[in-house]
PDB file of C-alpha atoms in Angstrom:
ATOM      1  CA  UNK A 102      91.989 109.900  28.841  1.00  0.00           C
ATOM      2  CA  UNK A 103      89.946 106.333  30.025  1.00  0.00           C
ATOM      3  CA  UNK A 104      91.544 102.524  28.258  1.00  0.00           C
ATOM      4  CA  UNK A 105      91.367  98.525  29.078  1.00  0.00           C
ATOM      5  CA  UNK A 106      94.302  96.868  29.100  1.00  0.00           C
ATOM      6  CA  UNK A 107      94.046  92.786  28.335  1.00  0.00           C
ATOM      7  CA  UNK A 108      96.229  90.109  28.945  1.00  0.00           C
ATOM      8  CA  UNK A 109      97.519  88.527  25.186  1.00  0.00           C
ATOM      9  CA  UNK A 110      95.742  85.734  24.441  1.00  0.00           C
ATOM     10  CA  UNK A 111      95.337  83.020  22.416  1.00  0.00           C
ATOM     11  CA  UNK A 112      94.495  80.922  26.139  1.00  0.00           C
ATOM     12  CA  UNK A 113      95.634  77.831  25.722  1.00  0.00           C
ATOM     13  CA  UNK A 114      93.245  75.125  28.222  1.00  0.00           C
ATOM     14  CA  UNK A 115      92.358  71.807  28.929  1.00  0.00           C
ATOM     15  CA  UNK A 116      88.661  71.101  29.845  1.00  0.00           C
ATOM     16  CA  UNK A 117      88.170  71.354  34.244  1.00  0.00           C
ATOM     17  CA  UNK A 118      91.287  73.540  34.524  1.00  0.00           C
ATOM     18  CA  UNK A 119      91.820  76.746  36.218  1.00  0.00           C
ATOM     19  CA  UNK A 120      90.265  79.512  34.263  1.00  0.00           C
ATOM     20  CA  UNK A 121      92.269  83.724  34.821  1.00  0.00           C
ATOM     21  CA  UNK A 122      92.539  86.401  32.060  1.00  0.00           C
ATOM     22  CA  UNK A 123      93.726  89.263  33.210  1.00  0.00           C
ATOM     23  CA  UNK A 124      92.431  93.072  32.453  1.00  0.00           C
ATOM     24  CA  UNK A 125      93.582  96.555  34.098  1.00  0.00           C
ATOM     25  CA  UNK A 126      91.897  99.496  33.521  1.00  0.00           C
ATOM     26  CA  UNK A 127      92.732 103.243  33.761  1.00  0.00           C
ATOM     27  CA  UNK A 128      89.738 105.507  33.987  1.00  0.00           C
ATOM     28  CA  UNK A 129      88.954 109.299  36.093  1.00  0.00           C
ATOM     29  CA  UNK A 130      85.381 109.063  38.353  1.00  0.00           C
ATOM     30  CA  UNK A 131      84.708 105.454  39.089  1.00  0.00           C
ATOM     31  CA  UNK A 132      83.644 103.949  36.125  1.00  0.00           C
ATOM     32  CA  UNK A 133      81.605 100.101  35.798  1.00  0.00           C
ATOM     33  CA  UNK A 134      83.729  97.295  34.751  1.00  0.00           C
ATOM     34  CA  UNK A 135      82.069  94.804  32.025  1.00  0.00           C
ATOM     35  CA  UNK A 136      82.757  91.251  30.554  1.00  0.00           C
ATOM     36  CA  UNK A 137      81.340  90.431  27.396  1.00  0.00           C
ATOM     37  CA  UNK A 138      82.158  87.042  25.395  1.00  0.00           C
ATOM     38  CA  UNK A 139      81.791  86.957  21.747  1.00  0.00           C
ATOM     39  CA  UNK A 140      81.221  82.667  20.429  1.00  0.00           C
ATOM     40  CA  UNK A 141      82.887  81.998  17.486  1.00  0.00           C
ATOM     41  CA  UNK A 142      80.197  83.701  14.230  1.00  0.00           C
ATOM     42  CA  UNK A 143      78.364  85.434  17.310  1.00  0.00           C
ATOM     43  CA  UNK A 144      77.803  89.644  18.578  1.00  0.00           C
ATOM     44  CA  UNK A 145      79.415  90.148  21.996  1.00  0.00           C
ATOM     45  CA  UNK A 146      77.012  89.320  24.890  1.00  0.00           C
ATOM     46  CA  UNK A 147      77.765  90.790  28.270  1.00  0.00           C
ATOM     47  CA  UNK A 148      78.962  87.714  30.927  1.00  0.00           C
ATOM     48  CA  UNK A 149      78.567  90.208  34.248  1.00  0.00           C
ATOM     49  CA  UNK A 150      79.351  93.814  35.300  1.00  0.00           C
ATOM     50  CA  UNK A 151      80.357  95.733  38.308  1.00  0.00           C
ATOM     51  CA  UNK A 152      79.772  98.896  39.290  1.00  0.00           C
ATOM     52  CA  UNK A 153      81.427  99.959  42.905  1.00  0.00           C
ATOM     53  CA  UNK A 154      85.085  99.215  44.326  1.00  0.00           C
ATOM     54  CA  UNK A 155      84.428  95.374  45.720  1.00  0.00           C
ATOM     55  CA  UNK A 156      82.178  94.505  43.919  1.00  0.00           C
ATOM     56  CA  UNK A 157      81.752  91.349  42.489  1.00  0.00           C
ATOM     57  CA  UNK A 158      80.268  89.742  39.148  1.00  0.00           C
ATOM     58  CA  UNK A 159      79.437  86.627  37.927  1.00  0.00           C
ATOM     59  CA  UNK A 160      77.435  84.708  35.757  1.00  0.00           C
ATOM     60  CA  UNK A 161      78.122  80.245  33.911  1.00  0.00           C
ATOM     61  CA  UNK A 162      80.783  80.110  36.653  1.00  0.00           C
ATOM     62  CA  UNK A 163      82.858  83.035  35.657  1.00  0.00           C
ATOM     63  CA  UNK A 164      83.350  85.544  38.121  1.00  0.00           C
ATOM     64  CA  UNK A 165      84.748  88.861  38.474  1.00  0.00           C
ATOM     65  CA  UNK A 166      86.555  91.440  41.170  1.00  0.00           C
ATOM     66  CA  UNK A 167      86.329  95.159  40.748  1.00  0.00           C
ATOM     67  CA  UNK A 168      89.692  95.978  42.484  1.00  0.00           C
ATOM     68  CA  UNK A 169      90.088  99.604  42.961  1.00  0.00           C
ATOM     69  CA  UNK A 170      93.029 100.341  44.344  1.00  0.00           C
ATOM     70  CA  UNK A 171      95.297  97.885  42.022  1.00  0.00           C
ATOM     71  CA  UNK A 172      92.381  99.332  38.788  1.00  0.00           C
ATOM     72  CA  UNK A 173      91.748  95.385  38.003  1.00  0.00           C
ATOM     73  CA  UNK A 174      88.907  93.163  37.229  1.00  0.00           C
ATOM     74  CA  UNK A 175      89.606  89.881  36.234  1.00  0.00           C
ATOM     75  CA  UNK A 176      88.108  87.304  34.892  1.00  0.00           C
ATOM     76  CA  UNK A 177      87.715  84.010  36.557  1.00  0.00           C
ATOM     77  CA  UNK A 178      86.409  80.671  36.426  1.00  0.00           C
ATOM     78  CA  UNK A 179      86.919  77.100  39.016  1.00  0.00           C
ATOM     79  CA  UNK A 180      86.262  74.850  36.066  1.00  0.00           C
ATOM     80  CA  UNK A 181      86.190  75.581  31.905  1.00  0.00           C
ATOM     81  CA  UNK A 182      84.949  73.254  29.818  1.00  0.00           C
ATOM     82  CA  UNK A 183      85.098  73.378  25.628  1.00  0.00           C
ATOM     83  CA  UNK A 184      81.397  75.186  25.769  1.00  0.00           C
ATOM     84  CA  UNK A 185      83.340  78.112  27.485  1.00  0.00           C
ATOM     85  CA  UNK A 186      85.993  78.776  23.775  1.00  0.00           C
ATOM     86  CA  UNK A 187      85.843  82.031  22.932  1.00  0.00           C
ATOM     87  CA  UNK A 188      87.353  85.626  22.613  1.00  0.00           C
ATOM     88  CA  UNK A 189      86.494  87.671  26.257  1.00  0.00           C
ATOM     89  CA  UNK A 190      86.444  91.388  26.402  1.00  0.00           C
ATOM     90  CA  UNK A 191      87.495  93.501  29.085  1.00  0.00           C
ATOM     91  CA  UNK A 192      85.256  96.859  29.059  1.00  0.00           C
ATOM     92  CA  UNK A 193      84.769 100.534  31.323  1.00  0.00           C
ATOM     93  CA  UNK A 194      82.176 103.190  31.103  1.00  0.00           C
ATOM     94  CA  UNK A 195      81.659 105.927  32.930  1.00  0.00           C
ATOM     95  CA  UNK A 196      78.818 106.614  33.067  1.00  0.00           C
ATOM     96  CA  UNK A 197      75.463 105.704  31.841  1.00  0.00           C
ATOM     97  CA  UNK A 198      76.398 108.342  29.117  1.00  0.00           C
ATOM     98  CA  UNK A 199      79.497 107.526  28.464  1.00  0.00           C
ATOM     99  CA  UNK A 200      81.168 105.579  25.432  1.00  0.00           C
ATOM    100  CA  UNK A 201      82.297 102.091  26.664  1.00  0.00           C
ATOM    101  CA  UNK A 202      85.401 101.558  26.438  1.00  0.00           C
ATOM    102  CA  UNK A 203      86.783  97.967  25.205  1.00  0.00           C
ATOM    103  CA  UNK A 204      89.739  96.176  26.139  1.00  0.00           C
ATOM    104  CA  UNK A 205      91.349  94.040  22.553  1.00  0.00           C
ATOM    105  CA  UNK A 206      89.989  90.906  23.243  1.00  0.00           C
ATOM    106  CA  UNK A 207      91.287  87.757  24.630  1.00  0.00           C
ATOM    107  CA  UNK A 208      90.660  83.887  22.819  1.00  0.00           C
ATOM    108  CA  UNK A 209      90.141  80.597  24.505  1.00  0.00           C
ATOM    109  CA  UNK A 210      90.140  78.017  23.537  1.00  0.00           C
ATOM    110  CA  UNK A 211      89.013  74.398  25.729  1.00  0.00           C
ATOM    111  CA  UNK A 212      90.859  71.282  24.905  1.00  0.00           C
ATOM    112  CA  UNK A 213      89.026  67.996  26.100  1.00  0.00           C
TER     113      UNK A 213
ATOM    114  CA  UNK B 238      63.060  89.385  20.755  1.00  0.00           C
ATOM    115  CA  UNK B 239      64.986  89.955  17.676  1.00  0.00           C
ATOM    116  CA  UNK B 240      67.289  92.151  19.588  1.00  0.00           C
ATOM    117  CA  UNK B 241      69.833  94.042  17.767  1.00  0.00           C
ATOM    118  CA  UNK B 242      69.021  92.650  14.304  1.00  0.00           C
ATOM    119  CA  UNK B 243      72.213  93.663  11.223  1.00  0.00           C
ATOM    120  CA  UNK B 244      72.029  92.516   7.666  1.00  0.00           C
ATOM    121  CA  UNK B 245      73.335  91.282   5.863  1.00  0.00           C
ATOM    122  CA  UNK B 246      75.796  89.697   7.123  1.00  0.00           C
ATOM    123  CA  UNK B 247      78.320  88.915   4.230  1.00  0.00           C
ATOM    124  CA  UNK B 248      79.290  91.483   1.812  1.00  0.00           C
ATOM    125  CA  UNK B 249      82.219  90.844  -0.752  1.00  0.00           C
ATOM    126  CA  UNK B 250      83.058  95.221  -2.564  1.00  0.00           C
ATOM    127  CA  UNK B 251      84.946  95.726  -5.149  1.00  0.00           C
ATOM    128  CA  UNK B 252      86.787  99.379  -4.372  1.00  0.00           C
ATOM    129  CA  UNK B 253      84.895 101.852  -5.068  1.00  0.00           C
ATOM    130  CA  UNK B 254      81.174 101.116  -4.827  1.00  0.00           C
ATOM    131  CA  UNK B 255      78.631 101.873  -2.257  1.00  0.00           C
ATOM    132  CA  UNK B 256      77.184 100.118  -0.003  1.00  0.00           C
ATOM    133  CA  UNK B 257      74.391 100.155   3.388  1.00  0.00           C
ATOM    134  CA  UNK B 258      74.989  98.215   6.199  1.00  0.00           C
ATOM    135  CA  UNK B 259      71.928  98.146   8.425  1.00  0.00           C
ATOM    136  CA  UNK B 260      70.524  97.575  11.818  1.00  0.00           C
ATOM    137  CA  UNK B 261      67.728  97.750  13.409  1.00  0.00           C
ATOM    138  CA  UNK B 262      66.530  97.455  16.902  1.00  0.00           C
ATOM    139  CA  UNK B 263      62.948  96.458  18.444  1.00  0.00           C
ATOM    140  CA  UNK B 264      64.224  97.248  22.377  1.00  0.00           C
ATOM    141  CA  UNK B 265      63.215 101.343  22.032  1.00  0.00           C
ATOM    142  CA  UNK B 266      67.042 102.023  22.989  1.00  0.00           C
ATOM    143  CA  UNK B 267      67.702 105.361  22.715  1.00  0.00           C
ATOM    144  CA  UNK B 268      71.370 104.605  22.458  1.00  0.00           C
ATOM    145  CA  UNK B 269      72.969 103.165  18.931  1.00  0.00           C
ATOM    146  CA  UNK B 270      76.553 102.257  17.733  1.00  0.00           C
ATOM    147  CA  UNK B 271      78.201 101.479  15.412  1.00  0.00           C
ATOM    148  CA  UNK B 272      81.383  98.943  16.310  1.00  0.00           C
ATOM    149  CA  UNK B 273      84.416  98.148  13.875  1.00  0.00           C
ATOM    150  CA  UNK B 274      86.514  94.593  14.762  1.00  0.00           C
ATOM    151  CA  UNK B 275      89.541  93.874  13.032  1.00  0.00           C
ATOM    152  CA  UNK B 276      92.720  91.480  14.846  1.00  0.00           C
ATOM    153  CA  UNK B 277      93.950  92.540  17.499  1.00  0.00           C
ATOM    154  CA  UNK B 278      93.236  95.763  17.568  1.00  0.00           C
ATOM    155  CA  UNK B 279      89.488  94.836  19.692  1.00  0.00           C
ATOM    156  CA  UNK B 280      86.200  97.150  19.115  1.00  0.00           C
ATOM    157  CA  UNK B 281      86.991 100.209  17.525  1.00  0.00           C
ATOM    158  CA  UNK B 282      83.920 102.676  18.187  1.00  0.00           C
ATOM    159  CA  UNK B 283      82.840 104.324  14.035  1.00  0.00           C
ATOM    160  CA  UNK B 284      79.715 106.734  14.827  1.00  0.00           C
ATOM    161  CA  UNK B 285      77.253 107.061  17.172  1.00  0.00           C
ATOM    162  CA  UNK B 286      73.808 108.329  18.372  1.00  0.00           C
ATOM    163  CA  UNK B 287      72.007 109.276  21.640  1.00  0.00           C
ATOM    164  CA  UNK B 288      69.063 109.316  20.656  1.00  0.00           C
ATOM    165  CA  UNK B 289      66.692 109.878  16.287  1.00  0.00           C
ATOM    166  CA  UNK B 290      68.312 113.462  13.846  1.00  0.00           C
ATOM    167  CA  UNK B 291      71.627 113.361  16.630  1.00  0.00           C
ATOM    168  CA  UNK B 292      74.455 111.265  15.143  1.00  0.00           C
ATOM    169  CA  UNK B 293      78.216 111.994  16.453  1.00  0.00           C
ATOM    170  CA  UNK B 294      81.815 110.469  15.421  1.00  0.00           C
ATOM    171  CA  UNK B 295      83.793 107.573  17.217  1.00  0.00           C
ATOM    172  CA  UNK B 296      87.450 107.008  16.958  1.00  0.00           C
ATOM    173  CA  UNK B 297      87.743 106.036  13.273  1.00  0.00           C
ATOM    174  CA  UNK B 298      84.782 107.618  11.285  1.00  0.00           C
ATOM    175  CA  UNK B 299      85.964 108.700   8.006  1.00  0.00           C
ATOM    176  CA  UNK B 300      84.656 106.901   5.274  1.00  0.00           C
ATOM    177  CA  UNK B 301      81.805 106.359   6.955  1.00  0.00           C
ATOM    178  CA  UNK B 302      78.123 107.472   6.941  1.00  0.00           C
ATOM    179  CA  UNK B 303      75.515 107.250   9.139  1.00  0.00           C
ATOM    180  CA  UNK B 304      72.360 109.599  10.119  1.00  0.00           C
ATOM    181  CA  UNK B 305      68.981 108.771  12.611  1.00  0.00           C
ATOM    182  CA  UNK B 306      65.565 109.026  10.918  1.00  0.00           C
ATOM    183  CA  UNK B 307      64.049 106.697  13.623  1.00  0.00           C
ATOM    184  CA  UNK B 308      64.379 105.129  17.355  1.00  0.00           C
ATOM    185  CA  UNK B 309      64.463 101.779  15.722  1.00  0.00           C
ATOM    186  CA  UNK B 310      67.372 101.805  12.435  1.00  0.00           C
ATOM    187  CA  UNK B 311      70.791 102.669  12.452  1.00  0.00           C
ATOM    188  CA  UNK B 312      72.739 102.857   8.592  1.00  0.00           C
ATOM    189  CA  UNK B 313      76.126 102.105   8.524  1.00  0.00           C
ATOM    190  CA  UNK B 314      77.303 104.121   4.635  1.00  0.00           C
ATOM    191  CA  UNK B 315      80.460 103.564   2.395  1.00  0.00           C
ATOM    192  CA  UNK B 316      80.200 105.739   0.288  1.00  0.00           C
ATOM    193  CA  UNK B 317      83.489 103.961  -1.188  1.00  0.00           C
ATOM    194  CA  UNK B 318      84.373 101.461  -0.362  1.00  0.00           C
ATOM    195  CA  UNK B 319      88.787 100.545   0.509  1.00  0.00           C
ATOM    196  CA  UNK B 320      90.314  97.912   0.967  1.00  0.00           C
ATOM    197  CA  UNK B 321      91.377  99.008   4.311  1.00  0.00           C
ATOM    198  CA  UNK B 322      87.183  98.676   5.294  1.00  0.00           C
ATOM    199  CA  UNK B 323      87.510  95.227   5.315  1.00  0.00           C
ATOM    200  CA  UNK B 324      86.621  94.333   8.697  1.00  0.00           C
ATOM    201  CA  UNK B 325      83.525  92.829  11.079  1.00  0.00           C
ATOM    202  CA  UNK B 326      81.264  95.668  10.978  1.00  0.00           C
ATOM    203  CA  UNK B 327      78.559  94.959  14.808  1.00  0.00           C
ATOM    204  CA  UNK B 328      76.005  97.278  15.348  1.00  0.00           C
ATOM    205  CA  UNK B 329      74.864  97.487  19.314  1.00  0.00           C
ATOM    206  CA  UNK B 330      72.627  98.862  20.953  1.00  0.00           C
ATOM    207  CA  UNK B 331      71.636  99.850  24.218  1.00  0.00           C
ATOM    208  CA  UNK B 332      69.070 101.892  26.800  1.00  0.00           C
ATOM    209  CA  UNK B 333      70.570 105.523  27.600  1.00  0.00           C
ATOM    210  CA  UNK B 334      69.632 104.688  31.997  1.00  0.00           C
ATOM    211  CA  UNK B 335      72.501 101.500  31.574  1.00  0.00           C
ATOM    212  CA  UNK B 336      75.763 100.847  30.090  1.00  0.00           C
ATOM    213  CA  UNK B 337      74.660  97.706  28.733  1.00  0.00           C
ATOM    214  CA  UNK B 338      75.507  97.496  25.467  1.00  0.00           C
ATOM    215  CA  UNK B 339      72.997  94.325  23.055  1.00  0.00           C
ATOM    216  CA  UNK B 340      75.303  93.390  19.943  1.00  0.00           C
ATOM    217  CA  UNK B 341      73.665  92.519  16.257  1.00  0.00           C
ATOM    218  CA  UNK B 342      75.914  89.479  15.532  1.00  0.00           C
ATOM    219  CA  UNK B 343      77.956  91.167  12.920  1.00  0.00           C
ATOM    220  CA  UNK B 344      78.214  91.819   9.261  1.00  0.00           C
ATOM    221  CA  UNK B 345      81.328  90.024   7.581  1.00  0.00           C
ATOM    222  CA  UNK B 346      83.023  92.295   4.903  1.00  0.00           C
ATOM    223  CA  UNK B 347      85.414  92.302   2.006  1.00  0.00           C
ATOM    224  CA  UNK B 348      87.439  95.011   0.067  1.00  0.00           C
ATOM    225  CA  UNK B 349      88.506  93.348  -3.053  1.00  0.00           C
TER     226      UNK B 349
END
């Protein structure tokens, strides 16, 4: 079946450090891939997405590239800020009518 | 722009009590879903609906009922609350043409 695996957290970084959160997936066909972010006390919100192989999604300085050959969609940011402290969820959806599958989430804390 | 509105934000129940978690969206989305979020387990789908009058079970439906009488509203009912239902509940909606889900702010439920 479809599934998403993320690196376990929590991840703690100093401000301006480089961030990578690994995400790999298992799915039939060609799913769309997503990163959602959940700030403390809030619901999830879409951070970025990619709909086909080699697509790069980007938003707010975050990037992720859809790698079909390695079934991966790793999230990166060159210089994190304290305001990036949140939980990050990788997710996939095979078609627009399909249920979205979420990974377990990775908690990020950025310290000044 | 209200988006997805959930009420209440917090609730404490005693074992065996019943209650309804409310969810309303003003984006005219056909698809709506209920998730629960537990530490280390990410988001798990409880029930979902692809339109008024149509509902189906997700991954963890036991102990929960739903109905969808209008496009806007998708209430979640706990018939007889149990401590295992202590969790944070999120409602989400999306247009059938996209997997991008819009989440409410959540309801934090404690069952004693």
